[in-house]
Amino acid sequence: MVTAARNALDAAKNDHSTKTRELEEQERDLAKDYGQDGIFRALKGKCISTDAGEYTYELCWYDRTTQKSKKGHGNTGMGYFDRIDVEMSDEEERADGKGLGKGRRMVLRYENGQGCWNGPNRRTDVWLACAEKDELWRVSESEKCVYRMEVGTPAACEDVHEPGVNTGKDEL
Ligand code: MAN
């Protein structure tokens, strides 16, 4: 009798802690910055990459950026997703359309990557521009261990507002 009751109690406690963990995970997920009207939510868990010299660079939305050696020297973490900012871009349009152009652009900040020798942790600014499909157009190292990715995505095709500012759309 007592054993059965104790087993049932243990099972209930187990169940409770699983549910609590799930709840905490969902709260963390909700608290993340999914951009205006949550337009980036669909991108979670997806990655895009591009070849550049001796490396392949990978961007995993809402997760991390990685520099992968093609010569088998291993992977280097370029930062973990932190937040969305807005900055002005002032670039000439490119003939193939694969560029940032001019105007307000969302910039995803990836921070706290692998330490740079004699320097800070690596980090990545991911600049977004409107495009028909998700594509990592180019990667550069603007200063040592500070990387810049230029990315096209349908998620950037709406007007850019300051993050966190409610557009009022939801209230209509
Ligand atoms: C590696 C790469 C480079 C970086 C240097 C810094 O070679 O991650 O991008 O500039 O380390 O030492």
Short mmCIF file of C-alpha atoms and ligand atoms in Angstrom, two decimals:
data_model
loop_
_atom_site.label_atom_id
_atom_site.label_comp_id
_atom_site.label_asym_id
_atom_site.label_seq_id
_atom_site.Cartn_x
_atom_site.Cartn_y
_atom_site.Cartn_z
CA MET A 1 0.00 0.00 0.00
CA VAL A 2 2.58 2.50 1.20
CA THR A 3 4.93 1.49 -1.64
CA ALA A 4 2.22 2.01 -4.23
CA ALA A 5 1.41 5.44 -2.84
CA ARG A 6 5.08 6.38 -2.78
CA ASN A 7 5.52 5.25 -6.38
CA ALA A 8 2.53 7.28 -7.45
CA LEU A 9 3.93 10.31 -5.64
CA ASP A 10 7.32 9.88 -7.34
CA ALA A 11 5.66 9.58 -10.74
CA ALA A 12 3.62 12.72 -10.09
CA LYS A 13 6.74 14.63 -8.99
CA ASN A 14 8.56 13.50 -12.12
CA ASP A 15 5.70 14.57 -14.30
CA HIS A 16 5.57 17.92 -12.54
CA SER A 17 9.25 18.66 -13.07
CA THR A 18 9.03 17.68 -16.76
CA LYS A 19 6.09 20.05 -17.23
CA THR A 20 7.90 22.82 -15.35
CA ARG A 21 10.92 22.39 -17.64
CA GLU A 22 8.72 22.52 -20.72
CA LEU A 23 6.99 25.64 -19.46
CA GLU A 24 10.32 27.37 -18.79
CA GLU A 25 11.54 26.47 -22.27
CA GLN A 26 8.41 27.91 -23.87
CA GLU A 27 8.70 31.08 -21.80
CA ARG A 28 12.31 31.52 -22.95
CA ASP A 29 11.22 30.97 -26.53
CA LEU A 30 8.49 33.61 -26.23
CA ALA A 31 10.86 36.10 -24.62
CA LYS A 32 13.24 35.94 -27.57
CA ASP A 33 13.08 38.78 -29.98
CA TYR A 34 11.25 37.43 -33.03
CA GLY A 35 11.09 40.80 -34.72
CA GLN A 36 8.10 42.82 -35.70
CA ASP A 37 5.00 40.63 -35.61
CA GLY A 38 7.20 37.57 -35.04
CA ILE A 39 8.22 37.39 -38.71
CA PHE A 40 11.36 35.40 -37.87
CA ARG A 41 9.68 32.67 -35.87
CA ALA A 42 9.43 30.42 -38.95
CA LEU A 43 13.20 30.61 -39.48
CA LYS A 44 14.08 29.09 -36.13
CA GLY A 45 16.07 25.87 -36.53
CA LYS A 46 17.07 26.61 -40.13
CA CYS A 47 20.58 27.34 -41.39
CA ILE A 48 22.09 28.80 -44.57
CA SER A 49 25.73 28.84 -45.65
CA THR A 50 28.18 30.08 -48.26
CA ASP A 51 31.71 29.31 -49.44
CA ALA A 52 34.44 31.94 -49.07
CA GLY A 53 38.11 31.12 -49.57
CA GLU A 54 39.32 28.48 -47.16
CA TYR A 55 36.10 28.55 -45.15
CA THR A 56 32.42 27.75 -45.36
CA TYR A 57 30.38 30.17 -43.28
CA GLU A 58 27.10 29.13 -41.72
CA LEU A 59 24.28 31.17 -40.23
CA CYS A 60 21.74 29.34 -38.08
CA TRP A 61 18.85 31.69 -37.38
CA TYR A 62 18.32 32.41 -33.70
CA ASP A 63 21.16 30.11 -32.84
CA ARG A 64 24.76 30.71 -33.93
CA THR A 65 27.19 31.63 -36.70
CA THR A 66 30.11 29.34 -37.57
CA GLN A 67 33.31 29.48 -39.60
CA LYS A 68 34.08 25.99 -40.93
CA SER A 69 37.53 25.16 -42.26
CA LYS A 70 37.55 23.38 -45.63
CA LYS A 71 41.04 22.09 -44.81
CA GLY A 72 39.86 20.12 -41.81
CA HIS A 73 41.04 22.60 -39.18
CA GLY A 74 37.70 22.41 -37.42
CA ASN A 75 34.91 24.86 -36.70
CA THR A 76 35.13 28.23 -35.05
CA GLY A 77 32.14 29.76 -33.26
CA MET A 78 31.43 33.29 -34.45
CA GLY A 79 28.74 34.12 -31.90
CA TYR A 80 25.36 33.21 -30.46
CA PHE A 81 22.18 35.08 -31.34
CA ASP A 82 21.55 37.94 -28.94
CA ARG A 83 19.18 40.56 -30.37
CA ILE A 84 17.85 42.49 -33.35
CA ASP A 85 18.96 46.09 -33.97
CA VAL A 86 18.20 48.51 -36.76
CA GLU A 87 20.93 50.40 -38.65
CA MET A 88 21.21 52.53 -41.75
CA SER A 89 22.76 51.00 -44.83
CA ASP A 90 24.22 53.20 -47.53
CA GLU A 91 25.32 50.89 -50.32
CA GLU A 92 24.87 51.14 -54.04
CA GLU A 93 22.28 48.72 -55.43
CA ARG A 94 23.88 45.71 -57.08
CA ALA A 95 22.95 44.61 -60.59
CA ASP A 96 21.92 41.14 -59.37
CA GLY A 97 19.91 42.62 -56.49
CA LYS A 98 21.96 40.67 -53.94
CA GLY A 99 22.97 43.56 -51.73
CA LEU A 100 21.82 45.69 -48.80
CA GLY A 101 21.13 48.89 -50.76
CA LYS A 102 20.15 52.06 -48.95
CA GLY A 103 17.84 52.51 -45.98
CA ARG A 104 16.99 51.10 -42.59
CA ARG A 105 18.00 47.45 -42.24
CA MET A 106 17.61 44.92 -39.47
CA VAL A 107 20.90 43.69 -38.02
CA LEU A 108 20.93 40.46 -36.04
CA ARG A 109 23.67 40.54 -33.40
CA TYR A 110 25.51 37.32 -32.63
CA GLU A 111 27.80 37.73 -29.62
CA ASN A 112 30.22 35.83 -27.45
CA GLY A 113 31.77 33.49 -30.01
CA GLN A 114 35.10 31.72 -29.67
CA GLY A 115 37.85 33.87 -28.16
CA CYS A 116 40.14 35.59 -30.63
CA TRP A 117 43.85 35.10 -29.99
CA ASN A 118 45.01 38.14 -28.03
CA GLY A 119 41.65 39.74 -28.59
CA PRO A 120 37.92 39.73 -27.76
CA ASN A 121 35.41 36.97 -28.41
CA ARG A 122 34.36 36.66 -32.00
CA ARG A 123 31.04 38.24 -32.97
CA THR A 124 28.92 38.63 -36.09
CA ASP A 125 26.62 41.34 -37.41
CA VAL A 126 24.06 39.81 -39.75
CA TRP A 127 22.60 42.47 -42.06
CA LEU A 128 19.27 41.62 -43.67
CA ALA A 129 17.74 42.73 -46.94
CA CYS A 130 14.54 41.74 -48.71
CA ALA A 131 14.89 38.82 -51.14
CA GLU A 132 12.73 36.05 -52.56
CA LYS A 133 14.57 33.30 -50.74
CA ASP A 134 16.88 32.92 -47.74
CA GLU A 135 20.43 33.31 -48.98
CA LEU A 136 23.80 34.11 -47.37
CA TRP A 137 25.19 36.50 -49.96
CA ARG A 138 28.62 37.31 -48.53
CA VAL A 139 30.77 37.33 -45.42
CA SER A 140 33.59 39.67 -44.51
CA GLU A 141 35.78 40.22 -41.47
CA SER A 142 35.38 43.98 -40.97
CA GLU A 143 38.02 43.93 -38.25
CA LYS A 144 39.84 41.00 -36.70
CA CYS A 145 37.25 38.54 -35.33
CA VAL A 146 34.33 40.88 -36.06
CA TYR A 147 32.37 39.40 -38.96
CA ARG A 148 29.70 40.83 -41.17
CA MET A 149 27.18 38.69 -43.03
CA GLU A 150 24.92 40.08 -45.73
CA VAL A 151 21.77 38.02 -46.07
CA GLY A 152 18.68 38.11 -48.24
CA THR A 153 15.40 36.83 -46.79
CA PRO A 154 11.65 37.24 -47.34
CA ALA A 155 11.44 37.96 -43.59
CA ALA A 156 12.99 41.39 -44.27
CA CYS A 157 10.50 42.49 -46.92
CA GLU A 158 8.32 44.62 -44.66
CA ASP A 159 9.15 48.18 -43.62
CA VAL A 160 11.69 48.21 -40.84
CA HIS A 161 10.55 49.58 -37.49
CA GLU A 162 12.55 49.91 -34.31
CA PRO A 163 12.48 46.55 -32.56
CA GLY A 164 10.02 46.43 -29.70
CA VAL A 165 7.89 49.23 -31.12
CA ASN A 166 4.35 48.05 -31.57
CA THR A 167 3.07 48.80 -35.04
CA GLY A 168 -0.51 48.89 -33.87
CA LYS A 169 -1.40 46.22 -36.43
CA ASP A 170 -2.49 43.79 -33.73
CA GLU A 171 -5.05 46.24 -32.37
CA LEU A 172 -6.92 46.78 -35.63
C1 MAN B 1 41.31 32.33 -37.65
C2 MAN B 1 40.02 32.80 -38.30
C3 MAN B 1 40.14 34.24 -38.76
C4 MAN B 1 40.64 35.12 -37.62
C5 MAN B 1 41.87 34.54 -36.96
C6 MAN B 1 42.25 35.33 -35.73
O1 MAN B 1 42.31 32.25 -38.58
O2 MAN B 1 39.01 32.67 -37.36
O3 MAN B 1 38.92 34.71 -39.25
O4 MAN B 1 40.92 36.42 -38.06
O5 MAN B 1 41.66 33.19 -36.60
O6 MAN B 1 43.45 34.86 -35.17
#
